[in-house]
DNA sequence: TCCCCCCGATTAT
DNA sequence: ATAATCGGGGGGA
């Protein structure tokens, strides 16, 4: 069981265990261990964060509802360095009026950067909000070469 | 620009 | 079963 562990969640600085339980819908009787993560996984994640090396599919698992999976799949189709609006994503999953629900699904993405939720921006301009802070979202976008994002 | 109301999925009560 | 929430959007004042 130790040789095939998968990443299920990537948090942001300052996040609390409560947040993790909510986002993953974990039963309260499930314990979270902060140790014992295989070094190979740590290395793979580090490579992704620092060098934009994609995390191998076998190294992570997305947990969520059908709707969330559809939204997240649409996010993963966004090429590095590009952005889409929440409306774009809604259209992509063929539920053009579910913009608000899309935003909610994007907001609950358990694997930021693996699933590039930072590439979804408001149609009105700006970077929009981000679990890790708008500032971080702006940084991630600029790191990908996305042009000077306006206000926010 | 600001305000207000709508939107759909999910969670809370 | 109903209310509240949420990383948005569009129209009107």
PDB file of C-alpha atoms (C1' of nucleotides) in Angstrom:
ATOM      1  CA  UNK A   1       0.000   0.000   0.000  1.00  0.00           C
ATOM      2  CA  UNK A   2       2.996   2.235   0.458  1.00  0.00           C
ATOM      3  CA  UNK A   3       4.262   1.917  -3.090  1.00  0.00           C
ATOM      4  CA  UNK A   4       1.233   3.241  -4.906  1.00  0.00           C
ATOM      5  CA  UNK A   5       0.116   6.245  -2.941  1.00  0.00           C
ATOM      6  CA  UNK A   6      -1.429   9.140  -4.772  1.00  0.00           C
ATOM      7  CA  UNK A   7      -1.725  12.840  -4.150  1.00  0.00           C
ATOM      8  CA  UNK A   8      -5.305  13.747  -3.417  1.00  0.00           C
ATOM      9  CA  UNK A   9      -4.941  17.259  -2.160  1.00  0.00           C
ATOM     10  CA  UNK A  10      -2.575  20.209  -2.450  1.00  0.00           C
ATOM     11  CA  UNK A  11      -3.073  22.925   0.086  1.00  0.00           C
ATOM     12  CA  UNK A  12      -2.056  26.534   0.339  1.00  0.00           C
ATOM     13  CA  UNK A  13      -0.058  28.123   3.130  1.00  0.00           C
ATOM     14  CA  UNK A  14      -2.342  28.968   5.989  1.00  0.00           C
ATOM     15  CA  UNK A  15      -4.981  26.399   5.250  1.00  0.00           C
ATOM     16  CA  UNK A  16      -6.330  24.486   8.176  1.00  0.00           C
ATOM     17  CA  UNK A  17      -7.298  20.837   8.520  1.00  0.00           C
ATOM     18  CA  UNK A  18     -10.952  21.897   8.594  1.00  0.00           C
ATOM     19  CA  UNK A  19     -10.571  23.293   5.099  1.00  0.00           C
ATOM     20  CA  UNK A  20      -9.193  19.998   3.884  1.00  0.00           C
ATOM     21  CA  UNK A  21     -12.074  18.030   5.325  1.00  0.00           C
ATOM     22  CA  UNK A  22     -14.549  20.345   3.651  1.00  0.00           C
ATOM     23  CA  UNK A  23     -12.930  20.343   0.245  1.00  0.00           C
ATOM     24  CA  UNK A  24     -12.490  16.595   0.109  1.00  0.00           C
ATOM     25  CA  UNK A  25     -15.741  15.834   1.953  1.00  0.00           C
ATOM     26  CA  UNK A  26     -13.838  13.622   4.316  1.00  0.00           C
ATOM     27  CA  UNK A  27     -15.688  11.937   7.148  1.00  0.00           C
ATOM     28  CA  UNK A  28     -14.562  13.295  10.487  1.00  0.00           C
ATOM     29  CA  UNK A  29     -13.329   9.913  11.583  1.00  0.00           C
ATOM     30  CA  UNK A  30     -10.717   9.872   8.852  1.00  0.00           C
ATOM     31  CA  UNK A  31      -7.313  10.931  10.100  1.00  0.00           C
ATOM     32  CA  UNK A  32      -4.913  13.096   8.138  1.00  0.00           C
ATOM     33  CA  UNK A  33      -1.262  12.129   8.366  1.00  0.00           C
ATOM     34  CA  UNK A  34       1.333  14.791   7.706  1.00  0.00           C
ATOM     35  CA  UNK A  35       4.144  12.300   7.435  1.00  0.00           C
ATOM     36  CA  UNK A  36       5.009   9.222   5.438  1.00  0.00           C
ATOM     37  CA  UNK A  37       4.578  10.812   2.025  1.00  0.00           C
ATOM     38  CA  UNK A  38       6.792   8.820  -0.357  1.00  0.00           C
ATOM     39  CA  UNK A  39       9.884  10.813  -1.405  1.00  0.00           C
ATOM     40  CA  UNK A  40       9.142  10.021  -5.027  1.00  0.00           C
ATOM     41  CA  UNK A  41       5.835  11.831  -4.725  1.00  0.00           C
ATOM     42  CA  UNK A  42       7.419  14.780  -3.001  1.00  0.00           C
ATOM     43  CA  UNK A  43       9.970  14.989  -5.776  1.00  0.00           C
ATOM     44  CA  UNK A  44       7.331  14.775  -8.493  1.00  0.00           C
ATOM     45  CA  UNK A  45       5.272  17.524  -6.920  1.00  0.00           C
ATOM     46  CA  UNK A  46       8.326  19.708  -6.415  1.00  0.00           C
ATOM     47  CA  UNK A  47       9.259  19.301 -10.065  1.00  0.00           C
ATOM     48  CA  UNK A  48       5.784  20.330 -11.058  1.00  0.00           C
ATOM     49  CA  UNK A  49       5.800  23.394  -8.849  1.00  0.00           C
ATOM     50  CA  UNK A  50       9.268  24.585  -9.749  1.00  0.00           C
ATOM     51  CA  UNK A  51       9.801  23.405 -13.296  1.00  0.00           C
ATOM     52  CA  UNK A  52       6.264  22.966 -14.584  1.00  0.00           C
ATOM     53  CA  UNK A  53       6.882  19.275 -15.121  1.00  0.00           C
ATOM     54  CA  UNK A  54       3.432  17.678 -15.326  1.00  0.00           C
ATOM     55  CA  UNK A  55       2.573  15.393 -12.472  1.00  0.00           C
ATOM     56  CA  UNK A  56       2.254  11.842 -13.851  1.00  0.00           C
ATOM     57  CA  UNK A  57      -1.341  10.665 -13.888  1.00  0.00           C
ATOM     58  CA  UNK A  58      -0.559   7.712 -11.672  1.00  0.00           C
ATOM     59  CA  UNK A  59       0.708  10.044  -8.982  1.00  0.00           C
ATOM     60  CA  UNK A  60      -2.577  11.736  -8.222  1.00  0.00           C
ATOM     61  CA  UNK A  61      -6.275  11.095  -8.001  1.00  0.00           C
ATOM     62  CA  UNK A  62      -9.120  13.559  -8.357  1.00  0.00           C
ATOM     63  CA  UNK A  63     -12.006  13.071  -5.999  1.00  0.00           C
ATOM     64  CA  UNK A  64     -15.271  14.847  -6.596  1.00  0.00           C
ATOM     65  CA  UNK A  65     -18.766  14.749  -8.022  1.00  0.00           C
ATOM     66  CA  UNK A  66     -19.542  14.109 -11.675  1.00  0.00           C
ATOM     67  CA  UNK A  67     -20.092  17.786 -12.226  1.00  0.00           C
ATOM     68  CA  UNK A  68     -16.767  18.671 -10.649  1.00  0.00           C
ATOM     69  CA  UNK A  69     -14.976  16.108 -12.774  1.00  0.00           C
ATOM     70  CA  UNK A  70     -16.464  17.601 -15.908  1.00  0.00           C
ATOM     71  CA  UNK A  71     -15.405  21.095 -14.912  1.00  0.00           C
ATOM     72  CA  UNK A  72     -11.924  19.998 -13.911  1.00  0.00           C
ATOM     73  CA  UNK A  73     -11.489  18.130 -17.199  1.00  0.00           C
ATOM     74  CA  UNK A  74     -12.292  21.350 -19.013  1.00  0.00           C
ATOM     75  CA  UNK A  75      -9.693  23.175 -16.942  1.00  0.00           C
ATOM     76  CA  UNK A  76      -7.024  20.657 -17.812  1.00  0.00           C
ATOM     77  CA  UNK A  77      -7.667  21.370 -21.472  1.00  0.00           C
ATOM     78  CA  UNK A  78      -6.484  24.951 -21.024  1.00  0.00           C
ATOM     79  CA  UNK A  79      -2.935  25.219 -22.392  1.00  0.00           C
ATOM     80  CA  UNK A  80      -0.247  26.739 -20.248  1.00  0.00           C
ATOM     81  CA  UNK A  81      -0.044  30.466 -20.788  1.00  0.00           C
ATOM     82  CA  UNK A  82      -3.694  30.793 -21.774  1.00  0.00           C
ATOM     83  CA  UNK A  83      -6.800  31.733 -19.859  1.00  0.00           C
ATOM     84  CA  UNK A  84     -10.519  31.070 -20.083  1.00  0.00           C
ATOM     85  CA  UNK A  85     -13.438  32.802 -18.486  1.00  0.00           C
ATOM     86  CA  UNK A  86     -15.886  31.052 -16.206  1.00  0.00           C
ATOM     87  CA  UNK A  87     -18.402  31.461 -19.001  1.00  0.00           C
ATOM     88  CA  UNK A  88     -16.056  29.691 -21.423  1.00  0.00           C
ATOM     89  CA  UNK A  89     -15.853  26.717 -19.089  1.00  0.00           C
ATOM     90  CA  UNK A  90     -19.611  26.620 -18.663  1.00  0.00           C
ATOM     91  CA  UNK A  91     -20.008  26.477 -22.405  1.00  0.00           C
ATOM     92  CA  UNK A  92     -17.291  23.832 -22.711  1.00  0.00           C
ATOM     93  CA  UNK A  93     -19.178  21.436 -20.464  1.00  0.00           C
ATOM     94  CA  UNK A  94     -22.377  22.262 -22.346  1.00  0.00           C
ATOM     95  CA  UNK A  95     -24.092  23.924 -19.432  1.00  0.00           C
ATOM     96  CA  UNK A  96     -23.793  27.525 -20.573  1.00  0.00           C
ATOM     97  CA  UNK A  97     -26.007  28.903 -17.832  1.00  0.00           C
ATOM     98  CA  UNK A  98     -24.253  27.143 -14.975  1.00  0.00           C
ATOM     99  CA  UNK A  99     -21.570  29.793 -14.681  1.00  0.00           C
ATOM    100  CA  UNK A 100     -22.025  30.235 -10.974  1.00  0.00           C
ATOM    101  CA  UNK A 101     -21.888  26.513 -10.364  1.00  0.00           C
ATOM    102  CA  UNK A 102     -18.740  26.295 -12.464  1.00  0.00           C
ATOM    103  CA  UNK A 103     -17.131  28.909 -10.285  1.00  0.00           C
ATOM    104  CA  UNK A 104     -18.035  26.876  -7.268  1.00  0.00           C
ATOM    105  CA  UNK A 105     -16.580  23.706  -8.761  1.00  0.00           C
ATOM    106  CA  UNK A 106     -13.410  25.523  -9.752  1.00  0.00           C
ATOM    107  CA  UNK A 107     -13.133  26.918  -6.255  1.00  0.00           C
ATOM    108  CA  UNK A 108     -13.193  23.456  -4.771  1.00  0.00           C
ATOM    109  CA  UNK A 109     -10.450  22.044  -6.947  1.00  0.00           C
ATOM    110  CA  UNK A 110      -8.394  19.856  -4.609  1.00  0.00           C
ATOM    111  CA  UNK A 111      -5.298  19.904  -6.784  1.00  0.00           C
ATOM    112  CA  UNK A 112      -4.319  23.461  -7.740  1.00  0.00           C
ATOM    113  CA  UNK A 113      -1.638  23.568 -10.446  1.00  0.00           C
ATOM    114  CA  UNK A 114      -2.295  19.964 -11.373  1.00  0.00           C
ATOM    115  CA  UNK A 115      -5.699  21.193 -12.399  1.00  0.00           C
ATOM    116  CA  UNK A 116      -4.928  24.723 -13.575  1.00  0.00           C
ATOM    117  CA  UNK A 117      -7.789  26.532 -11.894  1.00  0.00           C
ATOM    118  CA  UNK A 118      -5.716  29.718 -11.834  1.00  0.00           C
ATOM    119  CA  UNK A 119      -6.225  30.015 -15.599  1.00  0.00           C
ATOM    120  CA  UNK A 120      -9.903  30.775 -15.160  1.00  0.00           C
ATOM    121  CA  UNK A 121     -10.601  34.480 -14.954  1.00  0.00           C
ATOM    122  CA  UNK A 122     -13.682  36.689 -14.772  1.00  0.00           C
ATOM    123  CA  UNK A 123     -15.159  37.865 -18.063  1.00  0.00           C
ATOM    124  CA  UNK A 124     -15.164  41.395 -16.718  1.00  0.00           C
ATOM    125  CA  UNK A 125     -11.382  41.494 -16.386  1.00  0.00           C
ATOM    126  CA  UNK A 126      -8.943  41.148 -13.524  1.00  0.00           C
ATOM    127  CA  UNK A 127      -7.709  37.853 -12.149  1.00  0.00           C
ATOM    128  CA  UNK A 128     -10.651  37.034  -9.944  1.00  0.00           C
ATOM    129  CA  UNK A 129     -10.389  35.334  -6.621  1.00  0.00           C
ATOM    130  CA  UNK A 130      -8.254  32.418  -5.535  1.00  0.00           C
ATOM    131  CA  UNK A 131      -8.080  30.143  -2.540  1.00  0.00           C
ATOM    132  CA  UNK A 132      -4.412  30.987  -2.186  1.00  0.00           C
ATOM    133  CA  UNK A 133      -5.095  34.692  -2.664  1.00  0.00           C
ATOM    134  CA  UNK A 134      -5.535  36.812  -5.783  1.00  0.00           C
ATOM    135  CA  UNK A 135      -1.924  37.885  -5.480  1.00  0.00           C
ATOM    136  CA  UNK A 136      -0.737  34.316  -5.854  1.00  0.00           C
ATOM    137  CA  UNK A 137      -3.091  33.781  -8.784  1.00  0.00           C
ATOM    138  CA  UNK A 138      -1.629  36.826 -10.515  1.00  0.00           C
ATOM    139  CA  UNK A 139       1.852  35.509  -9.854  1.00  0.00           C
ATOM    140  CA  UNK A 140       1.066  32.096 -11.307  1.00  0.00           C
ATOM    141  CA  UNK A 141      -0.384  33.688 -14.413  1.00  0.00           C
ATOM    142  CA  UNK A 142       2.528  36.037 -14.950  1.00  0.00           C
ATOM    143  CA  UNK A 143       4.891  33.118 -14.473  1.00  0.00           C
ATOM    144  CA  UNK A 144       3.191  31.489 -17.440  1.00  0.00           C
ATOM    145  CA  UNK A 145       3.640  34.584 -19.505  1.00  0.00           C
ATOM    146  CA  UNK A 146       0.085  35.785 -19.297  1.00  0.00           C
ATOM    147  CA  UNK A 147       0.208  39.496 -19.865  1.00  0.00           C
ATOM    148  CA  UNK A 148      -0.071  42.241 -17.311  1.00  0.00           C
ATOM    149  CA  UNK A 149      -3.286  41.375 -15.664  1.00  0.00           C
ATOM    150  CA  UNK A 150      -5.354  44.399 -14.964  1.00  0.00           C
ATOM    151  CA  UNK A 151      -6.541  45.521 -11.564  1.00  0.00           C
ATOM    152  CA  UNK A 152      -7.187  43.295  -8.606  1.00  0.00           C
TER     153      UNK A 152
ATOM    154  C1'  DT B   1     -19.317  52.689 -11.308  1.00  0.00           C
ATOM    155  C1'  DC B   2     -22.686  50.736  -8.197  1.00  0.00           C
ATOM    156  C1'  DC B   3     -26.555  47.926  -7.241  1.00  0.00           C
ATOM    157  C1'  DC B   4     -29.407  44.105  -7.722  1.00  0.00           C
ATOM    158  C1'  DC B   5     -30.946  39.924  -9.096  1.00  0.00           C
ATOM    159  C1'  DC B   6     -30.264  35.790 -11.488  1.00  0.00           C
ATOM    160  C1'  DC B   7     -27.739  31.681 -12.126  1.00  0.00           C
ATOM    161  C1'  DG B   8     -26.744  25.923 -10.623  1.00  0.00           C
ATOM    162  C1'  DA B   9     -24.282  22.721  -7.517  1.00  0.00           C
ATOM    163  C1'  DT B  10     -23.257  21.807  -2.998  1.00  0.00           C
ATOM    164  C1'  DT B  11     -23.482  22.149   1.883  1.00  0.00           C
ATOM    165  C1'  DA B  12     -25.750  23.432   6.011  1.00  0.00           C
ATOM    166  C1'  DT B  13     -30.040  23.631   8.900  1.00  0.00           C
TER     167       DT B  13
ATOM    168  C1'  DA C   1     -37.436  19.961   2.491  1.00  0.00           C
ATOM    169  C1'  DT C   2     -35.505  24.496   2.677  1.00  0.00           C
ATOM    170  C1'  DA C   3     -32.008  27.924   3.291  1.00  0.00           C
ATOM    171  C1'  DA C   4     -27.440  29.580   2.689  1.00  0.00           C
ATOM    172  C1'  DT C   5     -23.261  29.765   0.268  1.00  0.00           C
ATOM    173  C1'  DC C   6     -20.083  30.771  -3.643  1.00  0.00           C
ATOM    174  C1'  DG C   7     -13.271  32.200  -7.096  1.00  0.00           C
ATOM    175  C1'  DG C   8     -19.593  35.019 -11.761  1.00  0.00           C
ATOM    176  C1'  DG C   9     -22.356  37.666 -15.136  1.00  0.00           C
ATOM    177  C1'  DG C  10     -25.395  40.914 -17.158  1.00  0.00           C
ATOM    178  C1'  DG C  11     -28.629  44.637 -17.166  1.00  0.00           C
ATOM    179  C1'  DG C  12     -30.265  48.978 -15.585  1.00  0.00           C
ATOM    180  C1'  DA C  13     -29.831  53.269 -12.870  1.00  0.00           C
TER     181       DA C  13
END
